[in-house]
mmCIF file of C-alpha atoms in Angstrom:
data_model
loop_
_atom_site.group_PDB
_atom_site.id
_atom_site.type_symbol
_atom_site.label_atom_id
_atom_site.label_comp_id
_atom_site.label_asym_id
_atom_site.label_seq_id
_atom_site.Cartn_x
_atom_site.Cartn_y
_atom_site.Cartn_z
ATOM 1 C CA UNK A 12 -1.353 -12.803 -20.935
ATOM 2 C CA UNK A 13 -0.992 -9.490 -18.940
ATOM 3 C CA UNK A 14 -1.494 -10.702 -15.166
ATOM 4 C CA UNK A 15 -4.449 -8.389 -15.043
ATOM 5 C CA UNK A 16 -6.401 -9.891 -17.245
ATOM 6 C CA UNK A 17 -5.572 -13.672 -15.855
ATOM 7 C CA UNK A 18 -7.246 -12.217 -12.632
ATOM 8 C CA UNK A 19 -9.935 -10.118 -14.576
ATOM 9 C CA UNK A 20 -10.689 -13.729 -16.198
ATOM 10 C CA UNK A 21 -10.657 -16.006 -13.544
ATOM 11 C CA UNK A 22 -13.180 -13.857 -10.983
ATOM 12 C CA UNK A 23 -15.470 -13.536 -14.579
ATOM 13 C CA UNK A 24 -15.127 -17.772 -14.699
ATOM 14 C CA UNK A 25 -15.494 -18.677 -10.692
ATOM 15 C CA UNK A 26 -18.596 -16.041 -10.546
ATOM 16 C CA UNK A 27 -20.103 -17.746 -13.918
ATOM 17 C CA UNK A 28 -19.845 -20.932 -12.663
ATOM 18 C CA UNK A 29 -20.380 -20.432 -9.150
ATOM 19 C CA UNK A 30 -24.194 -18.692 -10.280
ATOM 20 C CA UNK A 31 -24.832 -21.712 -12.429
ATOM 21 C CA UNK A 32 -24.021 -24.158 -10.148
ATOM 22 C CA UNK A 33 -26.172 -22.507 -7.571
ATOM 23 C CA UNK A 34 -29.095 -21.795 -9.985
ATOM 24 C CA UNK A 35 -28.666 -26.255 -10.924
ATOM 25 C CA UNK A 36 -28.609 -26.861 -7.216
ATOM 26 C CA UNK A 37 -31.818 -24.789 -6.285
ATOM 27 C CA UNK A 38 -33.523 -26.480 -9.257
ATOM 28 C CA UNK A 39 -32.679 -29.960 -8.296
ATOM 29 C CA UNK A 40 -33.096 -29.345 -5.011
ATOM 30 C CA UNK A 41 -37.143 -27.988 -6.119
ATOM 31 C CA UNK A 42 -37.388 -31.006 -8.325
ATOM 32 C CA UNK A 43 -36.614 -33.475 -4.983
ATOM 33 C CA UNK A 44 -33.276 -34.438 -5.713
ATOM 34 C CA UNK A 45 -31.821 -32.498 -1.953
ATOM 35 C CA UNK A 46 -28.477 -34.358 -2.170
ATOM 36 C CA UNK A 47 -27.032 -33.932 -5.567
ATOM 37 C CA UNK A 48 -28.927 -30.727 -5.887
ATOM 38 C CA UNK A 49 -27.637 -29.314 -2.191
ATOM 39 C CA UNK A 50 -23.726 -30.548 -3.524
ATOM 40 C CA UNK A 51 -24.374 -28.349 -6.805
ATOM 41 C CA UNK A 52 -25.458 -25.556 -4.284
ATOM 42 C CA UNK A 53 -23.161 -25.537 -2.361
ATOM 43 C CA UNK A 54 -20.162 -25.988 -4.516
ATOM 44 C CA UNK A 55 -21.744 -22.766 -6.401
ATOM 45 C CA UNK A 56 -21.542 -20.351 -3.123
ATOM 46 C CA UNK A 57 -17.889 -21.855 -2.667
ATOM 47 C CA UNK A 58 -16.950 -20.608 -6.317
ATOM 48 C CA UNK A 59 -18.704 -17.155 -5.743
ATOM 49 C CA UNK A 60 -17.295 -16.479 -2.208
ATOM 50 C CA UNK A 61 -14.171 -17.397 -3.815
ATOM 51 C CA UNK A 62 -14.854 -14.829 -6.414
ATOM 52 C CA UNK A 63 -15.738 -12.290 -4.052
ATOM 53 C CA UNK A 64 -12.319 -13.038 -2.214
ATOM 54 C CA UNK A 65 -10.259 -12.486 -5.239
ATOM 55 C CA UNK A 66 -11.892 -8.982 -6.285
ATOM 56 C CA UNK A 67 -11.480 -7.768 -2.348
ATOM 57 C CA UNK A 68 -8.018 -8.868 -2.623
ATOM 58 C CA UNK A 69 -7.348 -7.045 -6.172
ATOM 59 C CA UNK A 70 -9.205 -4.307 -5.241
ATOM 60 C CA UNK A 71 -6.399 -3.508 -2.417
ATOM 61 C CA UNK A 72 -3.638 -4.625 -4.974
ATOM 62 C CA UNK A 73 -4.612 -2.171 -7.006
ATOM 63 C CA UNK A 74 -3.402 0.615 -4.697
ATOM 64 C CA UNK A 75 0.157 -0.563 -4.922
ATOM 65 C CA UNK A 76 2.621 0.293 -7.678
ATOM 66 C CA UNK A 77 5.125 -2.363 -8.975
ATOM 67 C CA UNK A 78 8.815 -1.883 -7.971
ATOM 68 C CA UNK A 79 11.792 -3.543 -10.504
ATOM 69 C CA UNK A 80 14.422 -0.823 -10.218
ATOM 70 C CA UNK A 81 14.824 2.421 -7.952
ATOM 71 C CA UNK A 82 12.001 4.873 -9.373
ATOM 72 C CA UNK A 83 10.899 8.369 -7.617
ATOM 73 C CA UNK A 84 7.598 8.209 -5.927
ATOM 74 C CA UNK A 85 7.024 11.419 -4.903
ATOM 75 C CA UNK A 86 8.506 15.014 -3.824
ATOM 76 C CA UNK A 87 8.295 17.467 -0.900
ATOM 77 C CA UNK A 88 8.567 20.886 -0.591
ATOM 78 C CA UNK A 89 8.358 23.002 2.557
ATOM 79 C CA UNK A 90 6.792 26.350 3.274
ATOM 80 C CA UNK A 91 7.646 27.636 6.995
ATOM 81 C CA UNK A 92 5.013 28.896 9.012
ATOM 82 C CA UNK A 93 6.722 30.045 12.387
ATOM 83 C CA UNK A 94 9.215 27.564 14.261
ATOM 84 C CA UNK A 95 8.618 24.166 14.034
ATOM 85 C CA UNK A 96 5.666 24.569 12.080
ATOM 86 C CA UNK A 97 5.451 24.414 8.287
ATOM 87 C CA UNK A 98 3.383 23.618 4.904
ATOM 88 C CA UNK A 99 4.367 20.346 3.001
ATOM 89 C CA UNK A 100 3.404 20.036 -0.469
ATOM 90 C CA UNK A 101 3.944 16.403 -1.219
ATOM 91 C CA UNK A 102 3.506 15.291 -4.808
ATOM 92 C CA UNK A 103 2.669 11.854 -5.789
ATOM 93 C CA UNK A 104 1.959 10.628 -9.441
ATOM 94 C CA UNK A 105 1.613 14.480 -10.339
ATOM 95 C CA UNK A 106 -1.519 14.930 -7.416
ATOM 96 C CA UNK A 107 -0.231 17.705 -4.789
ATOM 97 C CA UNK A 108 -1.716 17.818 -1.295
ATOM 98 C CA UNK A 109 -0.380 20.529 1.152
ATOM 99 C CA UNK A 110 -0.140 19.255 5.020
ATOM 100 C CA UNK A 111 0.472 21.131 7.682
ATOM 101 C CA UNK A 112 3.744 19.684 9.756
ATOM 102 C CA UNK A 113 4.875 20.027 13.255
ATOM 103 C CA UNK A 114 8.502 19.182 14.016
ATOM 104 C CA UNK A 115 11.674 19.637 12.908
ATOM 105 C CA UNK A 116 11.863 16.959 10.520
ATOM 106 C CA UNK A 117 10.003 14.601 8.233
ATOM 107 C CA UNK A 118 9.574 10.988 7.470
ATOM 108 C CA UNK A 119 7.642 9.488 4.604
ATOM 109 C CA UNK A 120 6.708 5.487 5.043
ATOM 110 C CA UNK A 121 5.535 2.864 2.636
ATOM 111 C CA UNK A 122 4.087 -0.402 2.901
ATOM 112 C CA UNK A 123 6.001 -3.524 0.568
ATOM 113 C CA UNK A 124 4.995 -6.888 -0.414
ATOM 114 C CA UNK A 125 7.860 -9.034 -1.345
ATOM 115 C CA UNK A 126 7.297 -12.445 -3.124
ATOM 116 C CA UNK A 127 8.982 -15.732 -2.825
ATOM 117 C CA UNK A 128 9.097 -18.831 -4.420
ATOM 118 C CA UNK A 129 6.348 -19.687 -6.746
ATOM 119 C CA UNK A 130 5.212 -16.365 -6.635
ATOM 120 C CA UNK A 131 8.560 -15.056 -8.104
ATOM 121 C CA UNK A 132 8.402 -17.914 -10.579
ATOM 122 C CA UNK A 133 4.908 -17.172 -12.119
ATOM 123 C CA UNK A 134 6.073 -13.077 -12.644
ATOM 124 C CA UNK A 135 4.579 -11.141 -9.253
ATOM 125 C CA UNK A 136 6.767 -8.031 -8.865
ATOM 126 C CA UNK A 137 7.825 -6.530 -5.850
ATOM 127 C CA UNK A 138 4.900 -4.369 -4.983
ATOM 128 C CA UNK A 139 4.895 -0.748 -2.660
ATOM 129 C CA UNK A 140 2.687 2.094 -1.233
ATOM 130 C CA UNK A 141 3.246 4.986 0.360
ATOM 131 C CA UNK A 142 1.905 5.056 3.836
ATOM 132 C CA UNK A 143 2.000 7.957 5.552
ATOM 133 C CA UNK A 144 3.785 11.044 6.072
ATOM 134 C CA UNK A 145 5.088 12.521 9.550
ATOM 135 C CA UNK A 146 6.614 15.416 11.784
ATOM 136 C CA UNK A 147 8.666 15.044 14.462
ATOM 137 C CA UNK A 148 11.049 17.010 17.640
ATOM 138 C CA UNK A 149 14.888 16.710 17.772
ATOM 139 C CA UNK A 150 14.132 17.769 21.086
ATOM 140 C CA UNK A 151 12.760 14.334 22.802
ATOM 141 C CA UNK A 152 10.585 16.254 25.870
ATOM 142 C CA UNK A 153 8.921 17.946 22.944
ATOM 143 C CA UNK A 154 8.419 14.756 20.983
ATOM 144 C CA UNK A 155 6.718 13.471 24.125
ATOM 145 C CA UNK A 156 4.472 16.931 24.461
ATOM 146 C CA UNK A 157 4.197 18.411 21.415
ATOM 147 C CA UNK A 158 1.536 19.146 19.380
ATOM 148 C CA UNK A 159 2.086 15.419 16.597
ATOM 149 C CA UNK A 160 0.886 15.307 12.520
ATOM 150 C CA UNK A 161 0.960 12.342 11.053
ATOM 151 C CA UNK A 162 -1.143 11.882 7.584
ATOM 152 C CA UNK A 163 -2.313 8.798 5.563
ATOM 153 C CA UNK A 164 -1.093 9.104 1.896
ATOM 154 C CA UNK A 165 -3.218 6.349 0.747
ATOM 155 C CA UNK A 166 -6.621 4.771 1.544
ATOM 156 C CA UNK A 167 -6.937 1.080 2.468
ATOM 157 C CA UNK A 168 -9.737 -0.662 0.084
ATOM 158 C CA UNK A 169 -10.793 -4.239 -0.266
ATOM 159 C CA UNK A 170 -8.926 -6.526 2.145
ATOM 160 C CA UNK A 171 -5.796 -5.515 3.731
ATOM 161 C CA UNK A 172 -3.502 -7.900 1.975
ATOM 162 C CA UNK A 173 -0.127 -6.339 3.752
ATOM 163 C CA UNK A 174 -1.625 -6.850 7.447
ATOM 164 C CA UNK A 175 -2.632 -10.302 6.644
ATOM 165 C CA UNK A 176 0.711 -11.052 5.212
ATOM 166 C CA UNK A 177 2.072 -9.534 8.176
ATOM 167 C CA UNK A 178 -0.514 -11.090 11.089
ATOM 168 C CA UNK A 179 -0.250 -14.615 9.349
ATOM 169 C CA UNK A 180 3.160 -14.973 8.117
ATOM 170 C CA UNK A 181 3.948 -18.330 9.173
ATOM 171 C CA UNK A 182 1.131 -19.571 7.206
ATOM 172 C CA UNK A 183 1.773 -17.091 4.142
ATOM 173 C CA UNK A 184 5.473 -18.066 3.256
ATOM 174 C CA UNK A 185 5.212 -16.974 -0.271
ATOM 175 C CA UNK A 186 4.894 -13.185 0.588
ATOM 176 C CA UNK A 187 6.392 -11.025 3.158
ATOM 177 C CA UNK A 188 4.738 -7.553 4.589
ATOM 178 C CA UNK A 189 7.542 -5.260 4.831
ATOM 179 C CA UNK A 190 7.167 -1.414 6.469
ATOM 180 C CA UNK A 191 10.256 0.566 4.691
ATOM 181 C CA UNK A 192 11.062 4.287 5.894
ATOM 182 C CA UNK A 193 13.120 7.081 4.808
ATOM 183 C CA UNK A 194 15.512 8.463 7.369
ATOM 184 C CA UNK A 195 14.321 11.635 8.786
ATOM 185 C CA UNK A 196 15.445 15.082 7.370
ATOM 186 C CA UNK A 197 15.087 18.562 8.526
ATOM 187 C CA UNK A 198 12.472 20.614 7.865
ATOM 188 C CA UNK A 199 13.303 24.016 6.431
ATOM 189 C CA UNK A 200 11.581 26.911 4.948
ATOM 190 C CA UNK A 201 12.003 26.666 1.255
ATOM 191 C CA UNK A 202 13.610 23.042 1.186
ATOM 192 C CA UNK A 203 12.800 20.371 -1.971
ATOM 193 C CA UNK A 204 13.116 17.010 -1.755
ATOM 194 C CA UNK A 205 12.946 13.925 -3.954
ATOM 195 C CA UNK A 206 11.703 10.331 -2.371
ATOM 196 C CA UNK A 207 12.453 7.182 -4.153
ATOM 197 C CA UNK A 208 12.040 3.846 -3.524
ATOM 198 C CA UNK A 209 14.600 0.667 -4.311
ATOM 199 C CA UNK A 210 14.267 -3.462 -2.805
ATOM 200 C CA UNK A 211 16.523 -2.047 -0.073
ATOM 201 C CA UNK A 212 13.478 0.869 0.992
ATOM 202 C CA UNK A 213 13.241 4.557 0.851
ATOM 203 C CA UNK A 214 15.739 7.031 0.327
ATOM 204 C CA UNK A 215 14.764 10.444 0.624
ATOM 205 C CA UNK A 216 17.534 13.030 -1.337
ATOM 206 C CA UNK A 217 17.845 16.595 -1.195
ATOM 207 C CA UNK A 218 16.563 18.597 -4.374
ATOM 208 C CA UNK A 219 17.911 21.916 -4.262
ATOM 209 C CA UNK A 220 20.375 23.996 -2.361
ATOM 210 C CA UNK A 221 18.211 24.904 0.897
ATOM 211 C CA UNK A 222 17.404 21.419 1.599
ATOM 212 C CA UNK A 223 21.404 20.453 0.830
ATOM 213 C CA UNK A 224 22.416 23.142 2.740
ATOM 214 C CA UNK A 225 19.725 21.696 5.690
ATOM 215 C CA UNK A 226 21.300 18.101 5.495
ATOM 216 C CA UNK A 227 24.651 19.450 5.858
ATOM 217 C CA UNK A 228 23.835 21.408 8.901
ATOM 218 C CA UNK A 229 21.490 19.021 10.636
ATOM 219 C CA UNK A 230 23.053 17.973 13.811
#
């Protein structure tokens, strides 16, 4: 069974029960029978908070894609605008959003959930996001003065599985929270670039002969 149906399922089954539970326990409970009908009650809003945890946490699994082999995630292009100032038009799963970038080169970051143990065992993949996309100075007084862009690529629903994994790790041994970046590379009018993502992180590679020609020159 596909794993997101198992999940799909089970929230279906724990709310079910959970409301019927709570439904028996209010009905004992009228009819005078508090203890047994307080234990059904209670037992009931256990199974439906537990419900309502699962769909928060799937909800925020959603956003992540599933990782088995080196795939590309996204490309960026750049448009210059005057020094140290450009247009990126990043792509991601064929959706283009142009940023504007200060700097003189650019870093794209994702967030990764690795799984251990019994998690490996039962099938859960290696899952990633990307983060967030940013500008920066070679020149460090004008990385410390400058005008900074920085820029979400993703939005953060349901509970934040990957800072939980990271806040409580020594209680969450089965999965760790890993932040994975691409080295920075110089940004150049007319430069293309590929981003892809492996176990190891992200690699960012240079698509065409401006952005080679950047990487080759970059001090």
């Amino acid at each position: 069974m596909d794993k997101t149906v198992f999940v799909k399922v089970a929230i279906i089954v724990f709310a079910v029960l959970g409301v019927i539970l709570f439904l028996l326990g209010i009905q004992r409970v009228w009819r005078r029978r508090v203890m047994t009908g307080s234990l059904e009650g209670l037992v009931g809003l256990l199974l439906l908070a537990i419900a309502a945890l699962v769909v928060a946490i799937s909800i925020n699994l959603y956003t992540y894609d599933r990782l088995t082999h080196e795939s590309p995630v996204a490309e960026v292009r750049f448009q210059g605008i005057e020094p140290q100032h450009f247009w990126a038009d990043v792509m991601i799963k064929n959706n283009t959003k142009t940023l504007d970038l200060r700097g003189d080169e650019w870093q794209i970051d994702a967030r990764v959930l690795k799984w251990h143990g019994t998690a490996v065992l039962i099938g859960f993949d290696t899952l990633y996001r990307l983060d967030r996309l940013s500008g920066r100075y070679w020149d460090l007084s004008k990385e410390k003065t400058g005008p900074r862009t920085v820029y979400s690529l993703s939005e953060e629903p349901g509970l934040d599985l990957w800072m939980i994994a990271k806040r409580y790790a020594r209680w969450i041994p089965w999965v760790d929270a890993v932040y994975g970046s691409a080295t920075y590379m110089p940004m150049v009018d007319g430069a293309h670039y590929t981003v892809s993502v492996s176990s190891s992180g992200l690699l960012a590679r240079p698509a065409n002969n401006i952005a080679r020609k950047a990487v080759g020159d970059w001090p």
